[in-house]
CSV table of C-alpha atoms in Angstrom, one decimal:
chain,number,residue,atom,x,y,z
H,386,UNK,CA,-8.6,-4.2,4.9
H,387,UNK,CA,-8.3,-3.0,8.5
H,388,UNK,CA,-4.5,-3.9,8.3
H,389,UNK,CA,-4.2,-2.2,4.9
H,390,UNK,CA,-5.9,0.9,6.2
H,391,UNK,CA,-3.5,1.1,9.2
H,392,UNK,CA,-0.5,0.6,6.9
H,393,UNK,CA,-1.7,3.3,4.6
H,394,UNK,CA,-2.5,5.6,7.4
H,395,UNK,CA,1.0,5.1,8.9
H,396,UNK,CA,2.6,5.8,5.6
H,397,UNK,CA,1.0,9.2,5.2
H,398,UNK,CA,1.8,10.4,8.7
H,399,UNK,CA,4.3,13.3,8.9
H,400,UNK,CA,7.6,13.0,10.7
H,401,UNK,CA,7.4,12.2,14.3
H,402,UNK,CA,9.5,10.7,17.1
H,403,UNK,CA,8.8,7.3,15.5
H,404,UNK,CA,11.2,5.9,12.8
H,405,UNK,CA,9.8,6.9,9.4
H,406,UNK,CA,7.8,4.4,7.4
H,407,UNK,CA,10.1,3.5,4.4
H,408,UNK,CA,7.6,1.4,2.4
H,409,UNK,CA,3.9,0.6,2.8
H,410,UNK,CA,2.1,-2.6,1.7
H,411,UNK,CA,-1.6,-2.4,1.9
H,412,UNK,CA,-4.3,-4.9,0.9
H,413,UNK,CA,-7.8,-3.6,0.0
H,414,UNK,CA,-7.4,-0.4,2.1
H,415,UNK,CA,-10.3,1.9,2.8
H,416,UNK,CA,-8.3,4.9,1.8
H,417,UNK,CA,-11.1,7.6,1.8
H,418,UNK,CA,-13.6,7.2,4.5
H,419,UNK,CA,-15.3,10.4,3.2
H,420,UNK,CA,-16.2,8.8,-0.1
H,421,UNK,CA,-19.9,7.6,-0.4
H,422,UNK,CA,-18.9,4.0,-0.9
H,423,UNK,CA,-17.1,4.0,2.5
H,424,UNK,CA,-18.8,6.5,4.6
H,425,UNK,CA,-22.2,4.8,4.1
H,426,UNK,CA,-20.9,1.4,5.0
H,427,UNK,CA,-22.2,0.0,8.3
H,428,UNK,CA,-18.7,-1.3,9.1
H,429,UNK,CA,-17.1,2.1,8.6
H,430,UNK,CA,-19.8,3.7,10.9
H,431,UNK,CA,-19.1,1.1,13.6
H,432,UNK,CA,-15.3,1.6,13.2
H,433,UNK,CA,-15.6,5.3,13.5
H,434,UNK,CA,-18.1,5.3,16.3
H,435,UNK,CA,-20.6,7.5,14.6
H,436,UNK,CA,-21.9,8.5,11.1
H,437,UNK,CA,-20.1,10.8,8.7
H,438,UNK,CA,-22.6,13.6,9.2
H,439,UNK,CA,-21.7,13.9,12.9
H,440,UNK,CA,-17.9,13.7,12.6
H,441,UNK,CA,-16.8,14.5,9.1
H,442,UNK,CA,-13.4,15.9,10.3
H,443,UNK,CA,-12.6,12.7,12.0
H,444,UNK,CA,-13.5,10.7,8.9
H,445,UNK,CA,-11.1,12.9,6.9
H,446,UNK,CA,-8.3,12.4,9.5
H,447,UNK,CA,-8.8,8.6,9.2
H,448,UNK,CA,-8.5,8.7,5.4
H,449,UNK,CA,-5.1,8.1,4.1
H,450,UNK,CA,-5.9,9.4,0.6
H,451,UNK,CA,-6.7,12.8,2.0
H,452,UNK,CA,-3.3,13.1,3.8
H,453,UNK,CA,-1.0,12.1,0.8
H,454,UNK,CA,2.1,14.3,0.5
H,455,UNK,CA,5.1,14.5,-1.7
H,456,UNK,CA,8.1,12.7,-0.3
H,457,UNK,CA,6.1,10.1,1.7
H,458,UNK,CA,6.9,6.4,1.6
H,459,UNK,CA,6.3,4.3,-1.6
H,460,UNK,CA,3.0,2.4,-1.4
H,461,UNK,CA,2.3,-1.1,-2.8
H,462,UNK,CA,-1.4,-2.0,-3.1
H,463,UNK,CA,-3.3,-5.2,-3.9
H,464,UNK,CA,-7.0,-5.4,-4.3
H,465,UNK,CA,-9.7,-7.9,-5.6
H,466,UNK,CA,-11.5,-6.5,-8.6
H,467,UNK,CA,-14.9,-7.8,-7.4
H,468,UNK,CA,-14.4,-6.6,-3.7
H,469,UNK,CA,-17.8,-5.4,-2.4
H,470,UNK,CA,-16.5,-4.9,1.1
H,471,UNK,CA,-14.0,-2.2,0.1
H,472,UNK,CA,-14.6,-1.4,-3.5
H,473,UNK,CA,-11.5,-1.3,-5.7
H,474,UNK,CA,-12.2,2.3,-6.5
H,475,UNK,CA,-10.8,3.1,-3.0
H,476,UNK,CA,-7.3,1.8,-4.2
H,477,UNK,CA,-7.7,3.2,-7.7
H,478,UNK,CA,-8.3,6.7,-6.4
H,479,UNK,CA,-5.5,6.4,-3.8
H,480,UNK,CA,-3.2,5.5,-6.7
H,481,UNK,CA,-4.2,8.6,-8.6
H,482,UNK,CA,-3.7,10.8,-5.6
H,483,UNK,CA,-0.3,9.2,-4.8
H,484,UNK,CA,0.8,9.6,-8.5
H,485,UNK,CA,-0.2,13.4,-8.5
H,486,UNK,CA,2.1,13.8,-5.5
H,487,UNK,CA,5.0,11.9,-7.2
H,488,UNK,CA,4.9,9.1,-4.7
H,489,UNK,CA,6.0,5.7,-6.0
H,490,UNK,CA,3.0,3.4,-6.1
H,491,UNK,CA,2.0,0.1,-7.6
H,492,UNK,CA,-1.4,-1.6,-7.6
H,493,UNK,CA,-1.9,-5.2,-8.3
H,494,UNK,CA,-5.5,-5.9,-9.4
H,495,UNK,CA,-6.5,-9.4,-8.4
H,496,UNK,CA,-8.9,-10.3,-11.3
H,497,UNK,CA,-12.2,-11.8,-10.2
H,498,UNK,CA,-11.4,-11.9,-6.5
H,499,UNK,CA,-13.6,-10.5,-3.8
H,500,UNK,CA,-12.4,-9.2,-0.4
H,501,UNK,CA,-11.9,-12.4,1.4
H,502,UNK,CA,-10.4,-14.2,-1.6
H,503,UNK,CA,-7.9,-11.4,-2.3
H,504,UNK,CA,-6.6,-11.5,1.3
H,505,UNK,CA,-5.7,-15.1,1.0
H,506,UNK,CA,-4.2,-14.9,-2.6
H,507,UNK,CA,-0.6,-14.1,-1.5
H,508,UNK,CA,0.8,-16.2,-4.3
H,509,UNK,CA,-0.7,-13.7,-6.9
H,510,UNK,CA,0.9,-10.6,-5.5
H,511,UNK,CA,4.0,-12.0,-3.4
H,512,UNK,CA,6.7,-11.6,-6.1
H,513,UNK,CA,5.5,-8.1,-7.1
H,514,UNK,CA,5.4,-7.1,-3.4
H,515,UNK,CA,9.0,-8.5,-2.8
H,516,UNK,CA,10.3,-6.7,-5.9
H,517,UNK,CA,8.7,-3.4,-4.7
H,518,UNK,CA,10.3,-3.8,-1.3
H,519,UNK,CA,13.6,-4.6,-2.8
H,520,UNK,CA,13.4,-1.5,-5.0
H,521,UNK,CA,12.4,0.9,-2.3
H,522,UNK,CA,13.4,-0.2,1.1
H,523,UNK,CA,16.7,1.6,1.0
H,524,UNK,CA,16.0,4.5,-1.2
H,525,UNK,CA,16.4,7.9,0.6
H,526,UNK,CA,13.8,10.6,0.4
H,527,UNK,CA,15.9,12.4,-2.2
H,528,UNK,CA,15.8,9.3,-4.5
H,529,UNK,CA,19.4,8.2,-3.9
H,530,UNK,CA,20.4,4.9,-2.5
H,531,UNK,CA,22.3,5.1,0.7
H,532,UNK,CA,25.4,2.8,1.3
H,533,UNK,CA,24.2,-0.8,1.2
H,534,UNK,CA,23.9,-2.7,4.5
H,535,UNK,CA,25.0,-6.4,4.6
H,536,UNK,CA,21.3,-7.5,5.4
H,537,UNK,CA,19.3,-5.6,2.7
H,538,UNK,CA,20.0,-5.6,-1.0
H,539,UNK,CA,19.9,-2.2,-2.8
H,540,UNK,CA,18.6,-1.6,-6.3
H,541,UNK,CA,19.5,1.7,-7.8
H,542,UNK,CA,17.2,1.7,-10.9
H,543,UNK,CA,15.4,5.0,-11.4
H,544,UNK,CA,12.2,5.4,-9.3
H,545,UNK,CA,9.0,4.5,-11.3
H,546,UNK,CA,5.7,6.0,-10.1
H,547,UNK,CA,3.5,4.5,-12.9
H,548,UNK,CA,1.6,1.3,-12.3
H,549,UNK,CA,2.3,-1.5,-14.7
H,550,UNK,CA,0.4,-1.7,-17.9
H,551,UNK,CA,-0.2,-5.3,-17.5
H,552,UNK,CA,-3.1,-6.0,-15.0
H,553,UNK,CA,-1.8,-9.6,-14.4
H,554,UNK,CA,-0.2,-10.3,-11.1
H,555,UNK,CA,2.9,-12.0,-12.6
H,556,UNK,CA,5.8,-9.5,-12.4
H,557,UNK,CA,9.2,-10.0,-13.7
H,558,UNK,CA,11.4,-11.9,-11.2
H,559,UNK,CA,13.8,-9.7,-9.2
H,560,UNK,CA,17.3,-11.1,-9.3
H,561,UNK,CA,18.4,-9.3,-6.1
H,562,UNK,CA,20.2,-11.4,-3.6
H,563,UNK,CA,18.4,-12.6,-0.6
H,564,UNK,CA,18.9,-10.7,2.7
H,565,UNK,CA,20.8,-12.4,5.5
H,566,UNK,CA,18.8,-14.1,8.1
H,567,UNK,CA,17.3,-12.0,10.8
H,568,UNK,CA,16.8,-8.8,8.8
H,569,UNK,CA,13.4,-7.0,8.7
H,570,UNK,CA,13.1,-7.8,5.0
H,571,UNK,CA,13.8,-11.4,5.6
H,572,UNK,CA,11.1,-11.7,8.3
H,573,UNK,CA,8.6,-10.1,5.9
H,574,UNK,CA,9.6,-12.4,3.1
H,575,UNK,CA,9.0,-15.3,5.4
H,576,UNK,CA,5.5,-14.0,6.3
H,577,UNK,CA,4.6,-13.4,2.6
H,578,UNK,CA,5.6,-16.9,1.6
H,579,UNK,CA,3.1,-18.5,4.1
């Protein structure tokens, strides 16, 4: 969840001197620290260094959902449906906000899994995450695909911002060719296969 929070927070940041985030993958991210289920959690109070009543503006700044903007990077989320550490409503509300801003998003609901179980269930969302990366990693902000590079496959299907109707984590396989060794996408694929 801490990694998912940081990934989502980076995705919503406006342009800076850093290279732009092209795609974000976030597991069980606390996306709105101002929501009661987050702001009242002791772990959030410890993370933020104080309670919400004392620093509400800082809680808002640390909330990716409150910083969503049109044109930001696509976001892939996975979350256990029985997560009590970061309730799934955090991802569901994040999805609604992203969709309202026309940001491509996909949420994989890991049925019956709690927070710790979901973080270790890569086999249940890996294929969907890789297909999402394949789809969006080279899509420009205007929705067009740039010229392909030898190391990253490009899929030029229309951008889809709706989450899948099927709540299962078994996506349709993506027939895109594998990237060449050494690419960022290849390294990410290796990490997700562990």
